[in-house]
mmCIF file of C-alpha atoms in Angstrom:
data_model
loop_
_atom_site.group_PDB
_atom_site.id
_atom_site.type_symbol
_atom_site.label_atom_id
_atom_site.label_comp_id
_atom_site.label_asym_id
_atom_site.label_seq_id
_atom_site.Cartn_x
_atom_site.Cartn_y
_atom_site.Cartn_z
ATOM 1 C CA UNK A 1 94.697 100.464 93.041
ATOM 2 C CA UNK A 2 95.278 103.295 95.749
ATOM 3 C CA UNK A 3 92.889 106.598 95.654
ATOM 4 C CA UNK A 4 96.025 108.866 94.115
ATOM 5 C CA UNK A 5 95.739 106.080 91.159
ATOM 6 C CA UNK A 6 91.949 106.600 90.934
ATOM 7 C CA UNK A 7 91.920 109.986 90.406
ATOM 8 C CA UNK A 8 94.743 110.163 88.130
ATOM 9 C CA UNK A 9 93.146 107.265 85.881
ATOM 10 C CA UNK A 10 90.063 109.135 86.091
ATOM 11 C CA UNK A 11 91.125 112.659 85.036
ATOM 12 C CA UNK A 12 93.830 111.236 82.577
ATOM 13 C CA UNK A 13 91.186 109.128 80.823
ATOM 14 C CA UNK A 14 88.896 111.946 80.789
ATOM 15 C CA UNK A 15 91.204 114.293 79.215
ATOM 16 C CA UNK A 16 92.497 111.308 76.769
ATOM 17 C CA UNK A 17 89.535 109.937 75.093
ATOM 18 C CA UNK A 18 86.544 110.646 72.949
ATOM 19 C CA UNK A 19 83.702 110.898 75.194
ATOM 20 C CA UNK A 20 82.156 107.858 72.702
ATOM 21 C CA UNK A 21 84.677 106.009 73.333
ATOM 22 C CA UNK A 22 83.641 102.147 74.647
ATOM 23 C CA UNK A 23 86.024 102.297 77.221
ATOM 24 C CA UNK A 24 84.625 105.127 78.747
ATOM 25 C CA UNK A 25 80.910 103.953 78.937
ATOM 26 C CA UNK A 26 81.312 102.443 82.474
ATOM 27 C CA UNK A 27 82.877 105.498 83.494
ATOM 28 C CA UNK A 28 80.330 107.788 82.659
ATOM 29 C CA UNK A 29 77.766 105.206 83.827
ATOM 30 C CA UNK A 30 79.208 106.018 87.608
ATOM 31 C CA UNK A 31 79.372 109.548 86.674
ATOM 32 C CA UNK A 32 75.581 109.557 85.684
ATOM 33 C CA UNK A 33 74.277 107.664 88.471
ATOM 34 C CA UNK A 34 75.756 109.793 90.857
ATOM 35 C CA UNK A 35 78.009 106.753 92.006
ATOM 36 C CA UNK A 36 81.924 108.068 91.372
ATOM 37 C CA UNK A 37 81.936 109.855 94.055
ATOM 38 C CA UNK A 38 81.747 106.250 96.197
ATOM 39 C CA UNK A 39 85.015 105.801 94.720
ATOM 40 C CA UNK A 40 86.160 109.589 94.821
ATOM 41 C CA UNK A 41 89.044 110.232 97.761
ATOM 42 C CA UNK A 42 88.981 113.908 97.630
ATOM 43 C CA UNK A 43 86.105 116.151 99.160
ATOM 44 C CA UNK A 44 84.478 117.176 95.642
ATOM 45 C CA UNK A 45 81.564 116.343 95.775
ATOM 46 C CA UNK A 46 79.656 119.832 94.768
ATOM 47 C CA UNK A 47 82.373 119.279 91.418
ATOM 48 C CA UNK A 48 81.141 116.085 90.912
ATOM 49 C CA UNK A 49 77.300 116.726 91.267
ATOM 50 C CA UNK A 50 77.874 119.304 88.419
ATOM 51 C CA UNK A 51 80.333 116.763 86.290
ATOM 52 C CA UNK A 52 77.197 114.463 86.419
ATOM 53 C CA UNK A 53 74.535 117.141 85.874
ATOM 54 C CA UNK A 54 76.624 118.126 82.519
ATOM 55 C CA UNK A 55 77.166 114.189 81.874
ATOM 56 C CA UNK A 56 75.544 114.604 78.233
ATOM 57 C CA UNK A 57 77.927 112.002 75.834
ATOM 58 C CA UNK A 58 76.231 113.600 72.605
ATOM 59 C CA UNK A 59 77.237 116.860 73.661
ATOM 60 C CA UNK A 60 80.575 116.336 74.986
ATOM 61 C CA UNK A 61 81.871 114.568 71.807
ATOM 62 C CA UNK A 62 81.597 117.859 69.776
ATOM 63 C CA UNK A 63 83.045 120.446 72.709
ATOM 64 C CA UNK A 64 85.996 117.585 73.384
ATOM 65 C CA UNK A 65 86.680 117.386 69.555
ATOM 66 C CA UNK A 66 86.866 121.487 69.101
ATOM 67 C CA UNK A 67 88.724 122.054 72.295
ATOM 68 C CA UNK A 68 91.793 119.166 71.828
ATOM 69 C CA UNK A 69 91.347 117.137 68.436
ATOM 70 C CA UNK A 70 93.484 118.428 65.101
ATOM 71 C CA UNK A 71 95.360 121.486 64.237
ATOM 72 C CA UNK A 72 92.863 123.902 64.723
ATOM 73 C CA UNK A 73 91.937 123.038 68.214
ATOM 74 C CA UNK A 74 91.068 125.802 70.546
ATOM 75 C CA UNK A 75 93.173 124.336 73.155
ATOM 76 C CA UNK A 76 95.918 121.821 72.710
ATOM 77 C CA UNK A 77 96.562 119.058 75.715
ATOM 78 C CA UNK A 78 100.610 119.311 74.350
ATOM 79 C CA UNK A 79 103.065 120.111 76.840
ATOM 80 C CA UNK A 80 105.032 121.637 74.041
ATOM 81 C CA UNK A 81 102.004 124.277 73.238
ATOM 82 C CA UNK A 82 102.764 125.404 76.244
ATOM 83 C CA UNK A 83 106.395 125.294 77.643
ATOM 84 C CA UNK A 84 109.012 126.800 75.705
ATOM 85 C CA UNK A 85 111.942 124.608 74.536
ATOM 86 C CA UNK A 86 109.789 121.529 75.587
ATOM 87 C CA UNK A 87 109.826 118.342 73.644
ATOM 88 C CA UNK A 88 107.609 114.988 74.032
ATOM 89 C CA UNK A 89 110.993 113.702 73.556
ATOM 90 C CA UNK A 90 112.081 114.961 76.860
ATOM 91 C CA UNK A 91 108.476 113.048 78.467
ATOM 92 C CA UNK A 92 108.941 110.022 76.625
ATOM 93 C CA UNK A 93 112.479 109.253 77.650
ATOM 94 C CA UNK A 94 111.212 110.210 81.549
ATOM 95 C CA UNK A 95 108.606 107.310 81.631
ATOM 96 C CA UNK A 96 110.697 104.922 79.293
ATOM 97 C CA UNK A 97 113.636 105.222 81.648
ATOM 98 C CA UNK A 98 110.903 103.822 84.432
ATOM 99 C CA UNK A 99 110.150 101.098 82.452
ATOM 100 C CA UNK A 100 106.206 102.393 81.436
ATOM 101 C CA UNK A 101 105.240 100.885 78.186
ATOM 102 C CA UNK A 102 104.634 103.902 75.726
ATOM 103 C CA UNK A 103 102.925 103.781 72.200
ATOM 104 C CA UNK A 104 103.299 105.659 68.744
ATOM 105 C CA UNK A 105 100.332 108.530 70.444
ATOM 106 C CA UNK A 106 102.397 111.586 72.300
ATOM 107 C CA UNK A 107 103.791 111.132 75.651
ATOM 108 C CA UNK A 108 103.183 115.007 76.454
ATOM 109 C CA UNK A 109 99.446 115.048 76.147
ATOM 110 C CA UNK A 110 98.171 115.928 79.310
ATOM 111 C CA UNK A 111 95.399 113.225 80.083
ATOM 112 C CA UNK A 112 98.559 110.677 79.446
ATOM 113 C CA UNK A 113 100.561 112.709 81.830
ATOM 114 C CA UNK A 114 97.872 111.959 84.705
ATOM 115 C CA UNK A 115 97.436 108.050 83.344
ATOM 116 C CA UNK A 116 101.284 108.038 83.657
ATOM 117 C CA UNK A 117 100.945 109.178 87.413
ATOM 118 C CA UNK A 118 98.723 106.646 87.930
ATOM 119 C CA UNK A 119 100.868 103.972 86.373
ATOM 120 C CA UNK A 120 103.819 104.772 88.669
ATOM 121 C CA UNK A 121 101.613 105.125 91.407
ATOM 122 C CA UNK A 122 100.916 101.596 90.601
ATOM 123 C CA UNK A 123 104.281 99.906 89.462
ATOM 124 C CA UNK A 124 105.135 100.717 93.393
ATOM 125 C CA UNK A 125 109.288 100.806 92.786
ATOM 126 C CA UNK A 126 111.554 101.715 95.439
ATOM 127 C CA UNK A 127 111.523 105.498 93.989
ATOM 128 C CA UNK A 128 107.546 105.597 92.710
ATOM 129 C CA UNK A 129 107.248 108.808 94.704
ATOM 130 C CA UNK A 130 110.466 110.398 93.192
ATOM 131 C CA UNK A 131 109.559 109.672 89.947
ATOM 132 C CA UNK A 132 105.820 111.471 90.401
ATOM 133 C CA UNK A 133 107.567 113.894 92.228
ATOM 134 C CA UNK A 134 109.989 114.701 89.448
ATOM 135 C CA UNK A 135 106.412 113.939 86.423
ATOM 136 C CA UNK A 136 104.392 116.379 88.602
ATOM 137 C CA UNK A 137 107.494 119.534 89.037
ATOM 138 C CA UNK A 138 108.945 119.071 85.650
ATOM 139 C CA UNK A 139 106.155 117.740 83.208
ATOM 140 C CA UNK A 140 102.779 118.803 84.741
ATOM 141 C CA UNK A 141 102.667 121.618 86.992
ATOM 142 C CA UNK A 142 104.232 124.292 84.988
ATOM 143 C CA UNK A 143 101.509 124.252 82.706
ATOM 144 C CA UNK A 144 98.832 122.493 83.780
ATOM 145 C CA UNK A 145 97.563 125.943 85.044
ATOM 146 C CA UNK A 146 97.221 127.110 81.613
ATOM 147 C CA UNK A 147 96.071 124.518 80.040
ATOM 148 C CA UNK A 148 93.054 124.162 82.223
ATOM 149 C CA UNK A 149 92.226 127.501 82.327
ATOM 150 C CA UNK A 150 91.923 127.566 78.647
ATOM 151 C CA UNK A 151 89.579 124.568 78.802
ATOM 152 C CA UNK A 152 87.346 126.506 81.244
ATOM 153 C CA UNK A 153 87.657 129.626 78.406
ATOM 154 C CA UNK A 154 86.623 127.613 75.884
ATOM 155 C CA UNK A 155 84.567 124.927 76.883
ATOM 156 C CA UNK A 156 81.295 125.461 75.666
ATOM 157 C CA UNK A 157 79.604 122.453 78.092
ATOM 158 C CA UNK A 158 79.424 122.630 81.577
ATOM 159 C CA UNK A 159 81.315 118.895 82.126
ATOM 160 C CA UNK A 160 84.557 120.393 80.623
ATOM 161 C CA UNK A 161 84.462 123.689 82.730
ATOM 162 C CA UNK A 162 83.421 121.036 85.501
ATOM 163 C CA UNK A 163 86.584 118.873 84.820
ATOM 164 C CA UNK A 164 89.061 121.559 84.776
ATOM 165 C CA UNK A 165 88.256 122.483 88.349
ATOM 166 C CA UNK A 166 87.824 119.017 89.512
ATOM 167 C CA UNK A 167 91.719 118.509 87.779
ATOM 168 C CA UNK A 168 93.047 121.506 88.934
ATOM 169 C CA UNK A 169 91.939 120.547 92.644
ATOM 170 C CA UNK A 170 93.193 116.982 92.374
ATOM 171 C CA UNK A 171 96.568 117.480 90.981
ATOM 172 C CA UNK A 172 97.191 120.214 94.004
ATOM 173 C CA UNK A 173 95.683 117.446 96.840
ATOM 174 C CA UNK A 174 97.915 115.510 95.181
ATOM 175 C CA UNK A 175 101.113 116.951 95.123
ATOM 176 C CA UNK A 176 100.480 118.424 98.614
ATOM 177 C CA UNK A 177 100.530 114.780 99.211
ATOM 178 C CA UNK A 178 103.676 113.975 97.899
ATOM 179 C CA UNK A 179 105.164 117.091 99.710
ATOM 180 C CA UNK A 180 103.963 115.402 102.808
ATOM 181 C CA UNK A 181 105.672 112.021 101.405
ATOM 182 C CA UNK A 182 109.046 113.965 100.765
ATOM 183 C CA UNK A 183 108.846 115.880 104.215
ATOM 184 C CA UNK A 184 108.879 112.171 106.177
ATOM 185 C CA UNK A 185 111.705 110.933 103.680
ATOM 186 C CA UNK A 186 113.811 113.889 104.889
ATOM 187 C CA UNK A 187 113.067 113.463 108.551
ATOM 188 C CA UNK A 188 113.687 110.552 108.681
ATOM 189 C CA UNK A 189 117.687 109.950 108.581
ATOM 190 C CA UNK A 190 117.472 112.683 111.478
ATOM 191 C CA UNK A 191 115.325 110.625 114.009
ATOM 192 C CA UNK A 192 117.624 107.750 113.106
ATOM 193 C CA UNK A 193 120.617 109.530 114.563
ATOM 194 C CA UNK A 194 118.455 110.699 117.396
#
């Protein structure tokens, strides 16, 4: 798994489950011990001292469950909350069209959006980058901004408010990357003719 899959597992994961989940105790075991950022490409450390300093399960469970869980949640992780005329129709026929394996849950919730990333990072096809390119421009970025500043609103533990900025740094490093990735794809039928 490369380090643009790590971090979008990471955030996506983060953003998609209870904190009490099982799945996520070894996760916030590294984030406890002070041992993710080992594994962490990106230069966040300061973020992810404070992630682990706010790294309380029992407390996260209750902020995570007002902020994105039911009807009356302060801030839903729904692409269609905030885009108008978006659909999770329009998401789930993206990643089915690549082939990614999708369940009854929504496709347009925005930690699944990142674990998506992460899965086409990892399926490695011949237009990976395109797709992410196309999941980032058309299904992440034009909200993601909103979204996370409403966690930070209305987050009432420091991990959350932590986590937005740590996301909100990541998926820029990350699509600066794949403007780098798209700048060599275009230069390169020119220094073939050259």
């Amino acid at each position: 798994m490369n380090e643009f899959s790590v971090v979008c597992r990471v955030l996506g994961t983060l953003f998609y489950r209870q904190p009490q989940d099982p799945l996520l105790v070894p996760l916030f075991t590294l984030i406890q011990e002070g041992k993710l950022q080992q594994h962490w490409p990106l230069e966040q450390d300061e973020l992810l001292t404070r992630l682990q300093q706010g790294c309380d399960v029992n407390l996260l469970s209750a902020d995570f469950n007002a902020m994105f869980v039911g009807g009356e949640c302060s801030v839903p992780p729904f692409r269609s909350a905030y885009v108008e005329g978006a659909s999770e129709a329009q998401v789930r026929t993206f990643l089915q069209q690549r082939g990614m394996p999708l369940g009854e849950a929504p496709a347009d919730h925005f930690g699944s959006l990142l674990l998506a990333a992460s899965w086409l990072e990892d399926q490695s096809q011949e237009d990976e980058a395109q797709a992410q390119i196309t999941l980032f421009d058309d299904y992440l970025l034009p909200w993601c901004g909103r979204f996370l500043g409403k966690v930070e609103a209305h987050s009432t533990t420091g991990f959350y408010r932590t986590l937005a900025l740590l996301a909100r740094e990541a998926i820029q490093a990350m699509r600066d990357e794949l403007a780098e990735y798209e700048q060599d794809e275009d230069a390169e039928p020119g220094e073939e003719q050259a």
